[in-house]
């Protein structure tokens, strides 16, 4: 009896969703950003008007747009539901897991390499990118916790986004198309593009329907599925094919729209429970309803202009992501275990091991150095590690001033640094390269120190300004300041970066509920804030002229081009003030890794210590973004490397700063010399290399 009541309830909800879809489709046909009102459209549909302009608007613009919203929404909704079911992870979604980014990279490659312009051409290239990414995601998903899978998706998205940015930097025409397409707009979708992807959508839907029964068996576990005659490996391959076809079709039509699969899967699970078939139908209807509603709203919210659909979906999907992250399903999926086990343990993130025994003792007891009445207590291993990292940073600086399109040997660069070289080399080093290297050095040091502080504060080595929304908060603040100011460059507004970072950090902590044992919530909340801020950034870029948008885009992915002593000075002053203060508080920082109870028992004010640490980290990250934009993954990698060398007993503040400086300077140098006659922004280099680093961190952490 109860089952019959449930089925009746599901049928009622599905019927209501179908009616809502029909009503929204009617609203879509009657609504537009222009001056044509609903009465005129109704008169045309009833045959009472034969106006040619009206016919063009209805049949060429609004009808294909409405159909595209339904198809794309249903495709992304079903894709999200399939991924959540096959991975048994409520956070799985094509946007969060990088599938959309893979399809987008494929389309950009198609536009650049093959001049793709049609829907069929977009689909072919999107299929290739989506297929490769889906395969990687499902490979990682086996045995992964919800948090681990989402972070792996973030790493994939960052790497694929870096590759996409590298391509766009070399082709202004492609970027001009991309900056509008990436917003996920449904405006102006030609009927032939929709017709070209219809077969892929139909096949993907058919494959998804065929996978319903195997998915129901797989949801009980691989062993149970095999016992009842199902083949888990074949089921995963089938789901990969369906997700690839559906997501590639959606991206080819409307661009990468995130969060829609998460929304659809979440609400479909709430409506249909464990019934996979009902969830499939519900997710498709919910995705179509949400996207169609967002598209209708986009036409009227800032009339006569249109708001980006992806931004509106992100404003709804971000809070839903946070709700899902706070649910029991995610907590039971080892999200907390990953955080608890990562806290206080030596990271295993490096893809190599030291070839020889370190030149410091394994038992790193403090040593006391005396000079008359003055004594200093130091630990040998952290001190030696910081010295080695300082030498490495110095070597990176020397390589940075020596390397370039106009080459100079290391010896010539060293002589030019002290004013002994020939005049041409001396001018090249002192006027062009050294100021840029100095800006990269201080920005990297600030990011490395900021990452060390946030990891210590959250007791989680994955909690960095990149993943907590702090960097993107600074980006949005500086972009807004640039819009309302007549300053010629974005980094003229470096001073507002810390303010934007502070606002983003406060929002993340307020929503996540603090930095307690539920640390995974902070990371997922940060990812949601980052996604919303990124959508805002893309919107600003689309609304500016091509020349201005290109310059801002380069900065928004991280670049040191044109930077010098003027923008490096504020960060250097901030480091000169904050670094000694954090070193003086190093003992307190070390105690914070053991929890508030230990801190309070030793007579410290835990709340005040956390606030001071957070304020310092946010200020450093904001200043660094003001100099070079959001240079990705440096704040993650620098403390991991420094901690590996310094040992688990120390909070590697100096080592993190020197490592961050070395990474940024080295990445900028690599970007300047890797392609002859062109320059790859430092943020692209760190994204491409940092994504695999994060993946390696996740996959080699046996304690997660």
XYZ file of C-alpha atoms in Angstrom, residues 233 404 440 515 588 630:
6
model
C 32.073 -2.542 -15.708
C 63.758 35.250 -22.239
C 56.403 37.541 -9.162
C 36.551 25.996 10.751
C 50.481 29.398 18.477
C 44.524 34.679 -9.302
